Amino acid sequence: MSEAVSDASVGPREGKYRAPILSSSLRYWLSKVGLFLLTLWAAVTLNFILPRLMPGSPADAAIAKLSQSGPVSAATKHAIEAQLGVPSGNIWQQYIEYLHQVVTLNFGVSYTFFPESVESLVMRALPYTITLVGITTIVAFIVGTLLGASAAWRRGTWRDTVPTLTGSFLSTFPYFWVALLLLFFLGYVAHLFPTSGAYAPTVEPNLSFSFFGDAIYHAILPAVTLFVTSLGGWILGMRNAMINTLGDDYITFAEANGLKGRTVALRYAARNAILPNLTGFGLALGGVVGGSILVEQVFGYPGVGYLLFNAVINQDFPLMQALFLMITLSVLVANFLVDILYGILDPRTHR
Amino acid sequence: MSSTTAGRGPNGDARADDFLLEVKNLSVAYESDEVPPVQAVDRVSFSLRKGEFVGLVGESGSGKSTLGFAITRLQKPPAVITGGNVVFDGRDIREMDPESLRRQRQGGFAMVLQSGMNALNPVRTIGHHFTDIFKAHGHVQRKDWWDRARYLVDKVELPPGVLARYPAELSGGMRQRVSIALALSLEPRLMVFDEPTTALDVLVQHAVMDTITTLQESEGFTAVLISHDLGVVLEATERVMVMHKGRIVENAPSDRILSDPQNDYTKMLLSHYADPRAEKVSLPGFEHFTRADAGVDTPAGETGRASRRLVVENVSKTYPPPSRGDNPVRAVRNVSFTLEPGQALALVGQSGSGKSTIAKLITGVEKPSEGRIAFGDLDVTTLPQRRLRRLHEDVQMIFQDPYSAQNPVLTVEYQLSRPIRNFTQLRGNDARDEVRHLLETVGLTPAESFVTKLPHQLSGGQRQRVVVARALACNPQVIIADEPVSMLDVSLRAGVLKLIEDLRRERGVSLLYITHDLLSARLVTDDILVLHEGEVVERGATTDVMLDPQDEYTRALLEAIPNPARAHEERARRHNRAESQ
């Protein structure tokens, strides 16, 4: 039986097989972190270079506008430049200065909401967006994935057709339209929910229960809008992935070995089917910080999307630059987190 | 033991309680809304006595796997049992409810699947596969789980270390052994092996089959071995059932099948086995020449199409290590050979021997680390990627898997017209005529009925003929055929081999034939190179090497070929050994 073992190729590596696996997975994590830092730096630097590649400067634009109604004095010009913070010094000094500003979160003063600093504006909007869009995205992913998995497992029964049909039906609605419908019927007609804002005008934002209750009450309609329109995608994605997985040999083999239905469905089928969907989840999570411009606009919700909309309309460069940087960062961070998650869930990735 | 041929119940003289499994008039159909149901298994009856090892043989589409799945009740829609009974140990398994069926899997019937490679959950360790089973059935106490798992992997000759590993970290042979150990952990009375070694290398195949036969003898379970390879089955089993078009056409002891086959289909299958070591080798429709004949028959360079020689000189290919700390992979080591115009040369070895890497190097898909490859005055090693076309006008490839070598959404006509447009001056009607001419050349007639077909509308053999036609479209001087028949049914192989052989002789092209199958190498080539771990271990005239192998590895390869005739002696030997103990 000596030839039986010769195919095994276990012999030589047997006994020390733990060591290389450990170090290879350590290398995997380190390379992931390294790659993350490198892309982070590249994104930050690109955010610095791009505006400087554009012809002219915001100051020139403002002066050009002013000069239409008469000559602009040198003092006015200086004042405008000082107000807009036109940089001095060579490109390296500017770059160092910029990096310092990024690290200290000092992005200057907003034009639109003068004299508020960009930092305070963003910091005020961010919690609303992250809670509203973030929680809705995560909940929609979890609920959609579970429904999709159960639909695939009970393929052909009502537990398949009901969620699948409802999901795909709902996801064909444009979400701002759903928002308008909800707003009209539940807000204006039935007066069940407030129609605008993140909290009632009479309430002062603080850490009290009454404020949180009010904030949640205001968040329900936008949350339902986002949840309802994104749910279908997760259901269908998971259902399709899982149906593919259910056709795999290891599922048949698990059934041949008499494993319990629950084990086969969760540990064998769903566990593998969820892997490709994680990538989509990462992208969705990354988009959270960008907010949902239209939904926030419809509900007058003071989140990042609302801010971004105003920044673009009013050519508010400092605000835009800060928001773009933040969105880029959050996409990177979300992808990094999903990479880590993937590495934990799929042992094949770090080999 | 008494036995009968197809249809009637075998073992008429045995008592009913000797039987572990009785199948009566079992029919399985594939049902679909659009087309009428396909009868995959058609009123099949047979019985298995306790402790018996039975083979189930047939070609693809014969219904053998469907039958295997039906008797273990693993068939899934669209496969539906449409009639008959499967009585296992006195109970009809068709009437079991899901939960008692699930319990029945422990201590009842188990199955080892065709592709053991994919039979394991990629995100669970091997050890957890075992504990999942123990947990599901509770037949092993929790404190004994890991001891039992270690005991079981030891049974299939694997070290206990595999328990901590993930399936992707094991070789194909090891994964198949793990599958067997998992099935064994159920302590089954009936084991169904569905093509357990098909996806494995020849030498590994041999070793895994050894393990299976040893286990069957030591554990005493009843076993069914499903395979397309009559040679493998005859070597291992006591009784063989031959399946054809959903029916069991012959059911007889292995020795009888070999010495006195009754059914024409069985005879046909048997006729496709030949020993490459014989003086004269022939397959149906395929008389091969002895060394002396071949010398006369080989077309000389000046008469044939091929005029340029392919020279491979001291070529090595080293791949970077798969992970740091490992050694670089030396896929090809210092290989040299010349393919003369019109010559047919075989490159033989098991997977990992570097034979496919050499094909990639010759076609310029990859560059060698050292050495030089030249086709006529064209230096392939320095040819830039975008000028490879000059090489591909004359050097074409036939791939192993006809199922994935074709774009599933393109018609045969389109697939063949592309190389004609790319490599020849023919346009319009001339090109259309050429497509039809090519189809006729490869034996797909009438050509008109094939041009509009899509790949999935063709059988495996027809697909491979289209692949051959595609390679011929630019009228090449050299054809590199990488295992062109290994994915095909035995009965189709001879046809495709014959086609390649005829084309070579008529068109005078040179042939580089890459294979692990020594019989086909013997049939279509003049000379042979045997590769082992990237090195040439033996070379010479094909007939000489087969009849008188010098290298140990060549001998091992020849030994591993399933051989019905030798199976006879093999079993007798095992039998004697068992009796003497």
Tab-separated table of C-alpha atoms in Angstrom, chain B residues 213-471:
chain	number	residue	atom	x	y	z
B	213	THR	CA	-11.280	-2.761	-2.196
B	214	THR	CA	-9.284	-3.232	0.997
B	215	LEU	CA	-11.921	-1.435	3.053
B	216	GLN	CA	-14.720	-3.378	1.456
B	217	GLU	CA	-13.032	-6.626	2.452
B	218	SER	CA	-12.132	-5.544	5.972
B	219	GLU	CA	-15.355	-3.722	6.884
B	220	GLY	CA	-17.597	-6.137	5.046
B	221	PHE	CA	-20.107	-3.609	3.754
B	222	THR	CA	-22.045	-4.245	0.566
B	223	ALA	CA	-20.786	-2.002	-2.197
B	224	VAL	CA	-21.812	-0.756	-5.608
B	225	LEU	CA	-19.122	0.742	-7.804
B	226	ILE	CA	-20.507	2.948	-10.556
B	227	SER	CA	-18.053	3.695	-13.328
B	228	HIS	CA	-17.761	4.318	-17.040
B	229	ASP	CA	-14.556	2.333	-17.015
B	230	LEU	CA	-15.166	-1.370	-17.402
B	231	GLY	CA	-11.487	-2.004	-16.702
B	232	VAL	CA	-11.639	-0.391	-13.259
B	233	VAL	CA	-14.850	-2.198	-12.388
B	234	LEU	CA	-13.680	-5.615	-13.498
B	235	GLU	CA	-10.532	-5.231	-11.414
B	236	ALA	CA	-12.438	-4.499	-8.225
B	237	THR	CA	-15.805	-6.232	-8.246
B	238	GLU	CA	-17.255	-9.732	-8.135
B	239	ARG	CA	-20.267	-9.069	-10.298
B	240	VAL	CA	-20.897	-6.510	-13.004
B	241	MET	CA	-24.113	-4.979	-14.264
B	242	VAL	CA	-23.810	-3.307	-17.644
B	243	MET	CA	-26.188	-0.465	-18.259
B	244	HIS	CA	-27.202	0.905	-21.636
B	245	LYS	CA	-29.949	3.402	-22.386
B	246	GLY	CA	-31.560	3.064	-18.986
B	247	ARG	CA	-31.650	-0.732	-18.880
B	248	ILE	CA	-29.376	-3.322	-17.369
B	249	VAL	CA	-28.372	-5.291	-20.429
B	250	GLU	CA	-26.061	-7.742	-18.732
B	251	ASN	CA	-25.672	-8.866	-15.158
B	252	ALA	CA	-23.050	-11.524	-14.583
B	253	PRO	CA	-19.995	-12.414	-12.477
B	254	SER	CA	-16.945	-10.400	-13.480
B	255	ASP	CA	-15.086	-13.434	-14.773
B	256	ARG	CA	-17.979	-14.400	-17.000
B	257	ILE	CA	-18.273	-10.866	-18.416
B	258	LEU	CA	-14.663	-11.126	-19.392
B	259	SER	CA	-14.575	-14.640	-20.731
B	260	ASP	CA	-18.044	-14.973	-22.137
B	261	PRO	CA	-19.928	-11.701	-22.615
B	262	GLN	CA	-23.483	-12.256	-23.822
B	263	ASN	CA	-24.679	-8.815	-24.788
B	264	ASP	CA	-23.476	-6.971	-27.901
B	265	TYR	CA	-23.083	-3.757	-25.995
B	266	THR	CA	-20.863	-5.425	-23.399
B	267	LYS	CA	-18.817	-6.931	-26.199
B	268	MET	CA	-18.474	-3.501	-27.780
B	269	LEU	CA	-17.267	-1.972	-24.491
B	270	LEU	CA	-14.778	-4.780	-23.998
B	271	SER	CA	-13.449	-4.372	-27.511
B	272	HIS	CA	-12.278	-0.869	-26.643
B	273	TYR	CA	-9.799	-2.203	-24.145
B	274	ALA	CA	-6.414	-3.173	-25.341
B	275	ASP	CA	-3.073	-3.582	-23.683
B	276	PRO	CA	-0.646	-0.977	-25.042
B	277	ARG	CA	2.127	-3.414	-24.240
B	278	ALA	CA	0.876	-5.964	-26.733
B	279	GLU	CA	2.808	-6.642	-29.954
B	280	LYS	CA	-0.138	-5.574	-32.043
B	281	VAL	CA	-2.798	-3.198	-30.787
B	282	SER	CA	-6.129	-2.617	-32.398
B	283	LEU	CA	-9.402	-0.977	-31.517
B	284	PRO	CA	-12.613	-1.306	-33.498
B	285	GLY	CA	-12.087	0.498	-36.798
B	286	PHE	CA	-8.547	1.211	-35.802
B	287	GLU	CA	-5.871	-1.242	-36.881
B	288	HIS	CA	-2.553	-0.038	-35.715
B	289	PHE	CA	0.731	-0.693	-37.284
B	290	THR	CA	3.642	-2.367	-35.737
B	291	ARG	CA	6.887	-0.505	-35.767
B	292	ALA	CA	7.870	-1.933	-39.139
B	293	ASP	CA	4.611	-0.903	-40.842
B	294	ALA	CA	4.762	2.581	-39.427
B	295	GLY	CA	8.149	3.257	-40.956
B	296	VAL	CA	6.823	2.602	-44.420
B	297	ASP	CA	3.628	4.475	-43.916
B	298	THR	CA	4.849	7.715	-42.388
B	299	PRO	CA	4.623	10.443	-45.000
B	300	ALA	CA	7.913	12.043	-45.799
B	301	GLY	CA	8.376	15.746	-45.227
B	302	GLU	CA	8.414	16.726	-48.869
B	303	THR	CA	5.112	15.094	-49.767
B	304	GLY	CA	3.156	16.334	-46.766
B	305	ARG	CA	2.021	19.804	-45.870
B	306	ALA	CA	4.437	20.206	-42.981
B	307	SER	CA	7.817	21.524	-43.993
B	308	ARG	CA	9.158	23.082	-40.830
B	309	ARG	CA	10.456	21.363	-37.750
B	310	LEU	CA	9.683	22.332	-34.215
B	311	VAL	CA	12.740	22.403	-32.010
B	312	VAL	CA	12.606	22.541	-28.235
B	313	GLU	CA	16.042	23.066	-26.764
B	314	ASN	CA	16.991	22.755	-23.074
B	315	VAL	CA	13.755	24.376	-22.037
B	316	SER	CA	12.942	24.972	-18.378
B	317	LYS	CA	10.010	26.730	-16.792
B	318	THR	CA	10.039	27.792	-13.179
B	319	TYR	CA	7.029	29.372	-11.512
B	320	PRO	CA	7.395	31.564	-8.438
B	321	PRO	CA	6.659	29.760	-5.156
B	322	PRO	CA	2.937	29.501	-4.353
B	323	SER	CA	3.587	31.108	-0.978
B	324	ARG	CA	6.701	32.480	0.613
B	325	GLY	CA	8.881	29.879	2.234
B	326	ASP	CA	7.975	27.278	-0.374
B	327	ASN	CA	10.375	26.411	-3.123
B	328	PRO	CA	9.806	27.738	-6.635
B	329	VAL	CA	7.846	25.287	-8.765
B	330	ARG	CA	10.022	23.810	-11.454
B	331	ALA	CA	7.321	22.699	-13.864
B	332	VAL	CA	9.629	21.850	-16.748
B	333	ARG	CA	13.296	20.970	-16.337
B	334	ASN	CA	15.720	21.026	-19.185
B	335	VAL	CA	13.550	19.355	-21.807
B	336	SER	CA	14.755	19.005	-25.392
B	337	PHE	CA	13.118	17.375	-28.374
B	338	THR	CA	12.515	17.891	-32.070
B	339	LEU	CA	9.235	17.386	-33.850
B	340	GLU	CA	10.139	16.593	-37.440
B	341	PRO	CA	7.707	17.511	-40.235
B	342	GLY	CA	5.007	14.849	-40.344
B	343	GLN	CA	6.121	13.176	-37.142
B	344	ALA	CA	3.745	12.141	-34.392
B	345	LEU	CA	5.268	12.496	-30.954
B	346	ALA	CA	3.621	11.655	-27.651
B	347	LEU	CA	4.288	13.570	-24.438
B	348	VAL	CA	3.195	11.268	-21.650
B	349	GLY	CA	2.942	11.783	-17.911
B	350	GLN	CA	0.435	12.308	-15.143
B	351	SER	CA	-0.815	15.738	-14.139
B	352	GLY	CA	1.946	17.841	-12.695
B	353	SER	CA	4.484	16.226	-14.976
B	354	GLY	CA	4.800	19.439	-16.988
B	355	LYS	CA	3.284	18.185	-20.224
B	356	SER	CA	0.639	20.875	-20.515
B	357	THR	CA	3.167	23.542	-19.554
B	358	ILE	CA	5.239	22.469	-22.541
B	359	ALA	CA	2.190	23.004	-24.766
B	360	LYS	CA	1.789	26.507	-23.358
B	361	LEU	CA	5.444	27.247	-24.009
B	362	ILE	CA	5.301	26.005	-27.593
B	363	THR	CA	2.187	28.016	-28.420
B	364	GLY	CA	3.802	31.094	-26.880
B	365	VAL	CA	1.131	31.494	-24.215
B	366	GLU	CA	3.941	31.446	-21.676
B	367	LYS	CA	7.639	32.141	-22.012
B	368	PRO	CA	10.246	29.617	-20.873
B	369	SER	CA	12.578	30.595	-18.030
B	370	GLU	CA	15.499	29.078	-19.881
B	371	GLY	CA	16.151	27.506	-23.229
B	372	ARG	CA	14.859	28.115	-26.703
B	373	ILE	CA	11.904	26.998	-28.812
B	374	ALA	CA	12.003	27.458	-32.563
B	375	PHE	CA	9.513	26.667	-35.272
B	376	GLY	CA	11.401	26.649	-38.570
B	377	ASP	CA	13.200	29.983	-38.553
B	378	LEU	CA	10.727	31.528	-36.134
B	379	ASP	CA	12.070	31.901	-32.595
B	380	VAL	CA	9.037	31.408	-30.372
B	381	THR	CA	10.877	32.427	-27.203
B	382	THR	CA	11.543	35.963	-28.406
B	383	LEU	CA	8.370	36.420	-30.428
B	384	PRO	CA	6.439	39.366	-29.009
B	385	GLN	CA	2.892	38.681	-27.840
B	386	ARG	CA	1.215	40.617	-30.659
B	387	ARG	CA	3.086	38.676	-33.348
B	388	LEU	CA	2.125	35.246	-32.049
B	389	ARG	CA	-0.377	35.143	-34.863
B	390	ARG	CA	2.442	34.287	-37.219
B	391	LEU	CA	3.061	31.203	-35.148
B	392	HIS	CA	-0.591	30.289	-34.821
B	393	GLU	CA	-1.064	30.199	-38.583
B	394	ASP	CA	0.950	27.011	-38.449
B	395	VAL	CA	0.679	25.688	-34.909
B	396	GLN	CA	-2.821	24.928	-33.659
B	397	MET	CA	-4.155	23.327	-30.553
B	398	ILE	CA	-6.889	20.785	-29.753
B	399	PHE	CA	-8.054	21.081	-26.176
B	400	GLN	CA	-8.914	18.449	-23.621
B	401	ASP	CA	-12.398	19.542	-22.706
B	402	PRO	CA	-14.681	19.927	-25.720
B	403	TYR	CA	-17.365	21.226	-23.365
B	404	SER	CA	-15.493	24.346	-22.337
B	405	ALA	CA	-13.403	24.897	-25.466
B	406	GLN	CA	-16.359	26.379	-27.295
B	407	ASN	CA	-18.304	29.556	-26.677
B	408	PRO	CA	-21.791	28.276	-25.845
B	409	VAL	CA	-23.614	31.056	-27.712
B	410	LEU	CA	-21.823	30.758	-31.072
B	411	THR	CA	-22.950	28.478	-33.880
B	412	VAL	CA	-20.626	25.936	-35.426
B	413	GLU	CA	-20.537	27.987	-38.612
B	414	TYR	CA	-19.392	31.104	-36.788
B	415	GLN	CA	-16.777	29.233	-34.744
B	416	LEU	CA	-15.223	27.811	-37.887
B	417	SER	CA	-15.508	30.968	-39.982
B	418	ARG	CA	-13.460	33.020	-37.514
B	419	PRO	CA	-10.139	31.210	-38.010
B	420	ILE	CA	-10.824	31.103	-41.761
B	421	ARG	CA	-11.220	34.878	-41.847
B	422	ASN	CA	-8.286	35.441	-39.538
B	423	PHE	CA	-5.765	33.154	-41.127
B	424	THR	CA	-6.729	32.641	-44.769
B	425	GLN	CA	-7.664	34.753	-47.763
B	426	LEU	CA	-11.045	33.047	-48.182
B	427	ARG	CA	-14.097	35.311	-47.987
B	428	GLY	CA	-17.812	35.132	-48.654
B	429	ASN	CA	-18.986	31.996	-50.421
B	430	ASP	CA	-15.503	30.503	-50.496
B	431	ALA	CA	-15.324	30.770	-46.725
B	432	ARG	CA	-18.790	29.238	-46.401
B	433	ASP	CA	-17.771	26.338	-48.597
B	434	GLU	CA	-14.609	25.887	-46.586
B	435	VAL	CA	-16.631	25.605	-43.358
B	436	ARG	CA	-18.679	22.804	-44.910
B	437	HIS	CA	-15.614	21.140	-46.308
B	438	LEU	CA	-13.980	21.179	-42.870
B	439	LEU	CA	-17.058	19.618	-41.272
B	440	GLU	CA	-17.011	16.854	-43.834
B	441	THR	CA	-13.300	16.347	-43.246
B	442	VAL	CA	-13.926	15.679	-39.563
B	443	GLY	CA	-16.811	13.352	-40.341
B	444	LEU	CA	-19.711	15.625	-39.464
B	445	THR	CA	-21.969	14.931	-42.426
B	446	PRO	CA	-24.164	16.227	-43.855
B	447	ALA	CA	-22.350	19.426	-43.047
B	448	GLU	CA	-25.410	21.557	-43.725
B	449	SER	CA	-27.218	20.099	-40.722
B	450	PHE	CA	-24.358	20.991	-38.384
B	451	VAL	CA	-23.534	24.578	-39.358
B	452	THR	CA	-26.440	26.130	-37.491
B	453	LYS	CA	-26.018	24.045	-34.343
B	454	LEU	CA	-24.940	25.472	-31.002
B	455	PRO	CA	-22.418	23.530	-28.896
B	456	HIS	CA	-25.023	22.215	-26.430
B	457	GLN	CA	-26.922	20.610	-29.311
B	458	LEU	CA	-23.946	18.386	-30.095
B	459	SER	CA	-22.720	15.258	-28.340
B	460	GLY	CA	-19.294	15.171	-26.735
B	461	GLY	CA	-17.740	13.376	-29.686
B	462	GLN	CA	-19.266	15.789	-32.170
B	463	ARG	CA	-18.031	18.721	-30.143
B	464	GLN	CA	-14.522	17.403	-30.152
B	465	ARG	CA	-14.755	16.996	-33.923
B	466	VAL	CA	-15.730	20.657	-34.211
B	467	VAL	CA	-12.697	21.545	-32.108
B	468	VAL	CA	-10.529	19.492	-34.446
B	469	ALA	CA	-12.122	21.198	-37.473
B	470	ARG	CA	-11.422	24.577	-35.915
B	471	ALA	CA	-7.775	23.680	-35.473
